[in-house]
Every structure is written in structure tokens, then in C-alpha cells.
Coordinates of C-alpha atoms and ligand atoms in Angstrom, one line a residue:
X30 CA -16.6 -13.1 -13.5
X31 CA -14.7 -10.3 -12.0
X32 CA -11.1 -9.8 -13.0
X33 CA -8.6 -9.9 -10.3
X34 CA -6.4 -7.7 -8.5
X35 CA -2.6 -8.6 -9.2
X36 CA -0.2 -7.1 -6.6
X37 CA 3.1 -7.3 -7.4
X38 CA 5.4 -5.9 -4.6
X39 CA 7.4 -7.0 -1.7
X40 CA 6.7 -10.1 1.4
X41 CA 8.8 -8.8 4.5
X42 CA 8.8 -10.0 8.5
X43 CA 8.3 -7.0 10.4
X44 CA 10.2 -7.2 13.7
X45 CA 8.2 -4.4 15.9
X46 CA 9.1 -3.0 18.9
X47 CA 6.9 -0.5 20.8
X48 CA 8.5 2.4 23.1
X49 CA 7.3 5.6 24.7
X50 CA 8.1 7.3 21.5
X51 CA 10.1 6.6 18.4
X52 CA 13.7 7.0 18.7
X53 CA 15.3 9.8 18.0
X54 CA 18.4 10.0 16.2
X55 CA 21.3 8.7 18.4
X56 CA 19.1 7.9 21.1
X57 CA 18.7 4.4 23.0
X58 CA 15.4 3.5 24.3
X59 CA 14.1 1.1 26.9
X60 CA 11.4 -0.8 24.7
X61 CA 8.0 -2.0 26.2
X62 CA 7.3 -5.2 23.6
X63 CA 8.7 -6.9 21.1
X64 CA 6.4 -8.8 18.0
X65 CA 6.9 -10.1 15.0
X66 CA 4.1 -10.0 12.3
X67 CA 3.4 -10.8 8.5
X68 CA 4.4 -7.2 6.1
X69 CA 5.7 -6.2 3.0
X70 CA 3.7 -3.1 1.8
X71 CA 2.9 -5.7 -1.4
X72 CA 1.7 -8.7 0.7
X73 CA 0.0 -6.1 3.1
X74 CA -2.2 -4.6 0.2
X75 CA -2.9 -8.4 -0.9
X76 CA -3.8 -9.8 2.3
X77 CA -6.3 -6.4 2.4
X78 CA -7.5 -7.0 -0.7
X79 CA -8.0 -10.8 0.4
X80 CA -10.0 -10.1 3.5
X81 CA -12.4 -7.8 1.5
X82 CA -13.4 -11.0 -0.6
X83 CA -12.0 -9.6 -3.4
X84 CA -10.0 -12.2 -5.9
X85 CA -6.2 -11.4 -5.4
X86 CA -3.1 -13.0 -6.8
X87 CA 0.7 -11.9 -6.1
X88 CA 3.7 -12.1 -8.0
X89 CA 6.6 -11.5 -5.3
X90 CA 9.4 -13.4 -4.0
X91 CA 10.7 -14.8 -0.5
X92 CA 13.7 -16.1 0.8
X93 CA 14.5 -19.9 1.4
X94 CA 14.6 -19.2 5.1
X95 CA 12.0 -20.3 7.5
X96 CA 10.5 -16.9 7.2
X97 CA 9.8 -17.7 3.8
X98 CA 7.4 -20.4 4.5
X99 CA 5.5 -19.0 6.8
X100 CA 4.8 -15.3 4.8
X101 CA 3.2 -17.4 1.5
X102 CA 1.2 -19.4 4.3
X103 CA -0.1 -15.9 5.5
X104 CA -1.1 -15.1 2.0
X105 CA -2.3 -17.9 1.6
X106 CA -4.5 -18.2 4.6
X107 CA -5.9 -14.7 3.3
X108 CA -6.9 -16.2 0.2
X109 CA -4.2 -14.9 -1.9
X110 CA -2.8 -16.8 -5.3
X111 CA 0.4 -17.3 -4.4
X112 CA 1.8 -19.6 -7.7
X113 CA 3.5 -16.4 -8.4
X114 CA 5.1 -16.4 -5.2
X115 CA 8.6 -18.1 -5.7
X116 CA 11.3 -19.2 -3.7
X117 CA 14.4 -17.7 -3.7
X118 CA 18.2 -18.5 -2.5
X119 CA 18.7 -16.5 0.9
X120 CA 17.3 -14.2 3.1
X121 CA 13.4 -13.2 2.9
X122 CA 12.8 -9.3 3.3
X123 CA 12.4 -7.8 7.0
X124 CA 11.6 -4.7 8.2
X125 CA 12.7 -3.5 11.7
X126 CA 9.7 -1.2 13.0
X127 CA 9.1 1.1 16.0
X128 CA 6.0 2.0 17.2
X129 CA 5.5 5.1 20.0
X130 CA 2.7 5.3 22.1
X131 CA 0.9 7.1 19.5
X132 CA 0.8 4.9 17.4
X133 CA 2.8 6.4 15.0
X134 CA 5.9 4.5 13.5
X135 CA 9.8 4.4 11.6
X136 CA 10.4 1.4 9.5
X137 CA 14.0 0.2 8.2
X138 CA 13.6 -2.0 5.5
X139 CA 16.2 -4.5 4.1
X140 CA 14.8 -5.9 1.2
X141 CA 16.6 -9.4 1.1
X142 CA 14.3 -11.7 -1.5
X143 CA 12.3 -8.2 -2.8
X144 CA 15.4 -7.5 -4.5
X145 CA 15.4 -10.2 -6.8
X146 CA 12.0 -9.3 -8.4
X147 CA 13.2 -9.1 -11.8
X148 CA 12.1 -8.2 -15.3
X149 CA 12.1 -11.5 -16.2
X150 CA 9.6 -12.4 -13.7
X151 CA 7.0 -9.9 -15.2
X152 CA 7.4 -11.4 -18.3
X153 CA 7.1 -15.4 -17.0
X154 CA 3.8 -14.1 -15.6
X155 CA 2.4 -11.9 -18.5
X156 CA -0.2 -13.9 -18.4
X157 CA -1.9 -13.9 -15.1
X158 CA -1.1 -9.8 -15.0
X159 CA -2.8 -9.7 -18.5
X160 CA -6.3 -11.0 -16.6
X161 CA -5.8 -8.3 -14.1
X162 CA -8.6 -5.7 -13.7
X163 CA -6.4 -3.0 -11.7
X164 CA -2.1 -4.0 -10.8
X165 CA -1.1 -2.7 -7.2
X166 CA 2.6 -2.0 -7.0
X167 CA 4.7 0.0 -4.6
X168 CA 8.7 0.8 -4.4
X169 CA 9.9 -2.1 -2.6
X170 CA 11.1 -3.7 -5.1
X171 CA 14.1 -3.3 -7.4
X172 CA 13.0 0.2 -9.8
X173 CA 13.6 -1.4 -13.4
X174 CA 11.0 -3.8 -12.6
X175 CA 8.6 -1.5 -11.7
X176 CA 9.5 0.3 -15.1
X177 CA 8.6 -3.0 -16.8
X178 CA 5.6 -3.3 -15.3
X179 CA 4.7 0.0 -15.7
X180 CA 5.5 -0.5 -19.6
X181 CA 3.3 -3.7 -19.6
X182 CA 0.1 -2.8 -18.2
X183 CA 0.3 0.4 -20.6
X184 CA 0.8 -1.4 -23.3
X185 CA -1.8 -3.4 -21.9
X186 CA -4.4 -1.0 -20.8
X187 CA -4.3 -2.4 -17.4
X188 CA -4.9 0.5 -14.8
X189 CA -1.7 0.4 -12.7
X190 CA -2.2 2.0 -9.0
X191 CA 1.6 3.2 -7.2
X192 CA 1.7 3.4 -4.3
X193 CA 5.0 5.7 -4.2
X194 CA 6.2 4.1 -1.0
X195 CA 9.3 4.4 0.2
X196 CA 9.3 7.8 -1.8
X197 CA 12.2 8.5 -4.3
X198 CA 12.2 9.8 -7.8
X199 CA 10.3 8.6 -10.3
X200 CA 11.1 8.0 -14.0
X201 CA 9.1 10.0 -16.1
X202 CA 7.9 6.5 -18.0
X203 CA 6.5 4.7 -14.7
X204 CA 4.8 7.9 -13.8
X205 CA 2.8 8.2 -17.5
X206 CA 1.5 5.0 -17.4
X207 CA 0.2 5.5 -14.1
X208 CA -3.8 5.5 -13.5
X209 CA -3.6 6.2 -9.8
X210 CA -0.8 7.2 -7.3
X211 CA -1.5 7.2 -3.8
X212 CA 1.3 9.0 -1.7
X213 CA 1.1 10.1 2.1
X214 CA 2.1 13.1 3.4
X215 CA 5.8 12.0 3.1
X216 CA 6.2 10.8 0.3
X217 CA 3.7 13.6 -0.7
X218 CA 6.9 16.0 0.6
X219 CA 9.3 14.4 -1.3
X220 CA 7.7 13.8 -4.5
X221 CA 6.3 17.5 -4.6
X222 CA 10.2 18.8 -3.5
X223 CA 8.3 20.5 -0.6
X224 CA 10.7 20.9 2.7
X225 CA 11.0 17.8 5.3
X226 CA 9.3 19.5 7.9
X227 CA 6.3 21.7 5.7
X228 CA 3.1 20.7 7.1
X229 CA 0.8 19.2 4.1
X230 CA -2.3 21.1 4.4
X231 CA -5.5 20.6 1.6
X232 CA -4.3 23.9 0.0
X233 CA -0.8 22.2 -0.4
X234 CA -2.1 18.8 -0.7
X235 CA -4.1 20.6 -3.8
X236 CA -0.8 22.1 -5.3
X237 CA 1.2 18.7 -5.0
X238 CA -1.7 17.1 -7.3
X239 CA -1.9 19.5 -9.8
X240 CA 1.9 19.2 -10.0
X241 CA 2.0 15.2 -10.0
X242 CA -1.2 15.3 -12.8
X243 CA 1.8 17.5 -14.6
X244 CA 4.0 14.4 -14.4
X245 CA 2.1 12.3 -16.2
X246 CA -0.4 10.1 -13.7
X247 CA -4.3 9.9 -14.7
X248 CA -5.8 10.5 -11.2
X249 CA -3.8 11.2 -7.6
X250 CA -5.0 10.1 -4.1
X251 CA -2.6 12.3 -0.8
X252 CA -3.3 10.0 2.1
X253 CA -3.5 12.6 5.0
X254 CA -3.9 10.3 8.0
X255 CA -6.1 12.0 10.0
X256 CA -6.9 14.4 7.8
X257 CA -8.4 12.2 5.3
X258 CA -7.7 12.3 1.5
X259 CA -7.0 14.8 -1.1
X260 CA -8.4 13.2 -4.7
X261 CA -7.6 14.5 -7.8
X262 CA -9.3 12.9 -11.0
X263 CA -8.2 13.2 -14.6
X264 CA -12.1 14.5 -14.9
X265 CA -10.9 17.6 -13.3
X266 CA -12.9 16.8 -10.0
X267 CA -10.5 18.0 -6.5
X268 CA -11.6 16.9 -3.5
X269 CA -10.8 16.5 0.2
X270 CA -12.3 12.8 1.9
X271 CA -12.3 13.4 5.8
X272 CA -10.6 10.1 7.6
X273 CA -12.8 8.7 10.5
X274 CA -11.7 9.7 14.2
X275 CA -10.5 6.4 15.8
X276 CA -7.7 5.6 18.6
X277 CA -4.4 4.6 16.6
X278 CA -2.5 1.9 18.4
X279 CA -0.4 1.3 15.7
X280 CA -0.1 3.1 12.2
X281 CA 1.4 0.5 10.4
X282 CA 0.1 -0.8 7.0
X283 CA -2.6 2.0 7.4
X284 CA -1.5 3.3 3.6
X285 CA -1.6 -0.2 2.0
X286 CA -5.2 -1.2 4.1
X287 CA -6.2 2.5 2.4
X288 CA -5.3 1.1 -1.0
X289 CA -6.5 -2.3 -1.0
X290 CA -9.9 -0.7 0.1
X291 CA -9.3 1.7 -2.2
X292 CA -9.0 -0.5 -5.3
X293 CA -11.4 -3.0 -4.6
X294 CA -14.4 -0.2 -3.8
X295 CA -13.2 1.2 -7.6
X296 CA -13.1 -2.5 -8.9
X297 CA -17.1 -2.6 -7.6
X298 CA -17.7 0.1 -9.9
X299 CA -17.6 2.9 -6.8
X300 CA -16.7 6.7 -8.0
X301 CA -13.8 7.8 -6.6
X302 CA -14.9 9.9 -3.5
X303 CA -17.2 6.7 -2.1
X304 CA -13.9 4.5 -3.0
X305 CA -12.1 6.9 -0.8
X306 CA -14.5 7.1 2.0
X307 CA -14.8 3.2 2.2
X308 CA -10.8 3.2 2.2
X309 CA -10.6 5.7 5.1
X310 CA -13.1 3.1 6.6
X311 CA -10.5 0.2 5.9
X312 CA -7.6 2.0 7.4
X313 CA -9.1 3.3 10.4
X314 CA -9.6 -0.1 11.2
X315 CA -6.6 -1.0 10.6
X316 CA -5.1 1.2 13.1
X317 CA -7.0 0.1 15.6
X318 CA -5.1 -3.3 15.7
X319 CA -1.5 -4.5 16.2
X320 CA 0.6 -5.5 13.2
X321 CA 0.5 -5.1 9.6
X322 CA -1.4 -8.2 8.0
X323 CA -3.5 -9.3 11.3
X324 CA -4.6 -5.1 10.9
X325 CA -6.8 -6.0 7.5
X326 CA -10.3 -6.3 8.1
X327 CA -12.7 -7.9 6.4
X328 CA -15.8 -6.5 4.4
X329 CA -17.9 -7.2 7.1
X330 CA -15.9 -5.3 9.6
X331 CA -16.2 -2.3 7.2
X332 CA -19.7 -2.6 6.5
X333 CA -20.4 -3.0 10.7
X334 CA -17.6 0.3 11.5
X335 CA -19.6 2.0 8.5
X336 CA -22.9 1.8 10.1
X337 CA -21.9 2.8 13.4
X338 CA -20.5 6.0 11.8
X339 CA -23.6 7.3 10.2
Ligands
RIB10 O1 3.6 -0.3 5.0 C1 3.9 -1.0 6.1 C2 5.0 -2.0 5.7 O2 6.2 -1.3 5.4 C3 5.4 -2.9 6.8 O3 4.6 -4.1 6.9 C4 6.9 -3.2 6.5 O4 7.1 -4.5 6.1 C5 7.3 -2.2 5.5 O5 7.4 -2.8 4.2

């Protein structure tokens, strides 16, 4: 019996408009669409992890609005545990997106029900985390529950994979009971102190890894977009995994379809590099389709887009 994935991180509404470009500071656009889709970094890498017929629970919150209901039914319909999933006084999380014709994208997150992930909710489900064979979390929820999670599945010796997104500092505890963290090239930037603007290159993705090992994590992933992925392995192994070339249409979610991919490929026993490669498959799938959730694709999607590659 395989032990599950438990992702515990944030449900959001992602209210997405699409323009010519993303706006620049101070500037008002005329838009060409407006969508709303299922998001949350945490429900995105569950709903991955779902569609890749891996087993998945979450332990997350949403708001006892009407966007509540329908996020957990979106979990749900991806075959996600959602008994973890509880309901909350007030507003559910939402994230206002724009997306240029390049696919790339800003995101402005308020976090609304994320914010009331608490300690005390990692405790009241010690139990379904204890059965976990990897934890996924990422920094939309409040910090001190990540440290408590980070202290439990150390204390646990459940490998715990960060993905450090939205970047910010990191207490030195969360980061030493980290098995895997999984930046992109911003939050590679900020966590490495290097300047806004300093193009991350695999020489520099090389540095920031060394300097992140430093810090205390086991094993680092540098999600490069179209570069690929820089891994760096507590076995001393550094390498770079080129992405595949697709047409972006929309960026979104393409970190947390990387990870999802990511862990299940390691969960079926994969070495890191073919983990890597079948993540790059994931998210260049993902980017090929609108939204965050309806992005994920399943395994067989992979397996198809990985034969047509070789
Ligand atoms: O990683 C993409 C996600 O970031 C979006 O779905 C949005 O909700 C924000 O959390």
C-alpha cells in the first residue's frame, strides 16, 4: 500500500484577467478576458498530485462563502481527501492574477481562510500527516505553522518538500528539517540575496544551491522555466534538467504542476534527475492550458507528451 502525499497549504479563487502585457506599475490596461479558476499553490499541487493517480490528502482551510464550497468540490472531483479541509468563519483565499500574452503572469494574493491554518490544526491531524510518505507545503499560509510542521515531520522522519513560494526569509529551523526545496528563479533571487533583476544562469543557479545546502535543506530543486532545473542532492550529485519547448499560454501553477510531478515520480521510487524530467513534462503541460487546477494533467497525458518527445 503506498503511503500518501499530504499537502498542507493554501485553497484560493484566482480571479485572472489576460492583457497585452502585465501591468506595469501605475499603469491602467484595457484587458482582453476575465476567468475565474480553482488555485491556491497548496490545492494546485494536490489536484496535480490527484490527476497523476497518486493518493493525496489536504489539510487546509476555506472560507464560509460560496467560494468555499465549490474549491473542496474541486479537490474533491480530483480525488483529493478533503476531511482535513475545514470550514472557516469568513472570506476564502483569492488571488487576483494577470496574465500577458506571453503567458507569463503577477499574482496578488490575499489569503483570507489560509490565514487561519494554525498550529493546532497540525496537531488535530498528526495522525493522517504521520501516514504521509513525502508532506508538500509552501508559504501561503501563516509562518509558525509551517514551523510546526516542519518540527513534526522531523521529528517524524517524514520528508518535507517547500516549495518557498511567495519567497521571504526562512527560519533557520523550517529550513533544517527540509528534504527538498524547490524555488524558481524568484524566489531563487531572494532567498540567495542575489539582485531583483540578476539573471539566474546554471552557474548562478549552482552557487544559490550550494548556499541553500549551507542552510540546512537535504537536497534543492531551482525551477528555471524554460531553462529547466538545476538539482542539487545531499549525495553531492549537481545537475541541470532541460524543460521541454512548448507554447505557454499561461504560466500559472507551472511551479506547483513541477512539484506534484516532482514528488510523486520520487514517491515511485524515480532518482532525482528522471523525477525532474517527468516534472518538466507535467509543467509543460500545464502551460499549455488556461487556469491553475484545470492546467494539471493526468498520467496519461504525461506518458502520451513523453512519447512524442523522444
Ligand atoms: O502558483 C499559482 C497560484 O498562486 C495561483 O493558483 C494563486 O492562487 C496563487 O496562490
Amino acid at each position: 500500500m503506498r503511503k500518501p502525499i499530504v499537502v498542507v497549504g493554501s485553497i484560493n479563487l484566482d480571479l485572472v484577467a489576460t492583457a497585452d502585457h502585465v501591468p506595469l506599475p501605475g499603469e491602467t490596461l484595457t484587458g482582453k478576458s476575465f476567468n475565474t479558476f480553482h488555485g491556491g499553490k497548496g490545492a494546485n499541487q494536490a489536484v496535480g498530485v490527484g490527476r497523476l493517480g497518486f493518493p493525496v490528502s489536504m489539510v487546509a482551510k476555506v472560507g464560509d462563502d460560496a467560494f468555499g464550497t465549490e474549491l473542496k468540490a474541486s479537490l474533491r472531483k480530483a480525488k483529493v481527501e478533503v476531511k482535513a479541509v475545514k470550514t472557516v468563519t469568513g472570506s476564502s483565499g483569492v488571488a487576483l492574477i494577470n496574465i500577458g500574452s506571453d503567458g507569463q503572469n503577477n499574482i496578488v494574493v490575499v489569503p483570507g481562510a489560509n490565514g487561519k491554518l494554525l498550529p493546532k490544526d497540525i496537531s488535530a491531524n498528526s495522525g493522517l500527516l504521520r501516514k504521509a510518505g513525502m508532506i508538500l507545503a509552501q508559504l501561503e499560509i501563516p509562518l509558525i505553522t509551517l514551523e510546526t510542521l516542519a518540527v513534526f515531520a522531523h521529528r517524524n522522519k517524514i520528508p518535507l518538500m517547500l516549495d518557498p513560494a511567495p519567497a521571504r526569509e526562512l527560519p533557520g529551523g523550517v529550513l533544517q528539517a527540509v528534504s527538498w526545496i524547490t524555488p524558481n528563479e524568484s524566489e531563487a533571487r531572494i532567498l540567495c540575496g542575489l539582485a531583483p533583476n540578476e539573471a539566474v544562469t546554471p552557474r548562478t543557479a549552482a552557487r544559490c544551491a550550494d548556499l541553500l545546502l549551507a542552510r540546512g535543506p537535504k537536497n534543492v530543486v531551482i525551477k528555471m522555466g524554460a531553462q529547466g532545473a538545476y538539482i542539487a542532492t545531499a549525495d553531492g550529485a549537481r545537475q541541470m534538467v532541460p524543460s521541454f519547448t512548448v507554447k505557454a499560454v499561461d504560466t500559472t501553477a507551472a511551479g506547483d504542476a513541477f512539484n506534484a510531478g516532482f514528488a510523486v515520480s520520487l514517491l515511485r521510487g524515480k532518482e532525482p534527475r528522471e523525477a525532474a524530467r517527468y516534472a518538466s513534462a507535467v509543467a509543460a503541460i500545464s502551460v499549455t492550458r488556461n487556469g491553475a487546477q484545470p492546467s494539471m494533467p493526468s498520467a496519461r497525458d504525461v506518458e502520451r507528451f513523453l512519447k512524442s518527445q523522444d
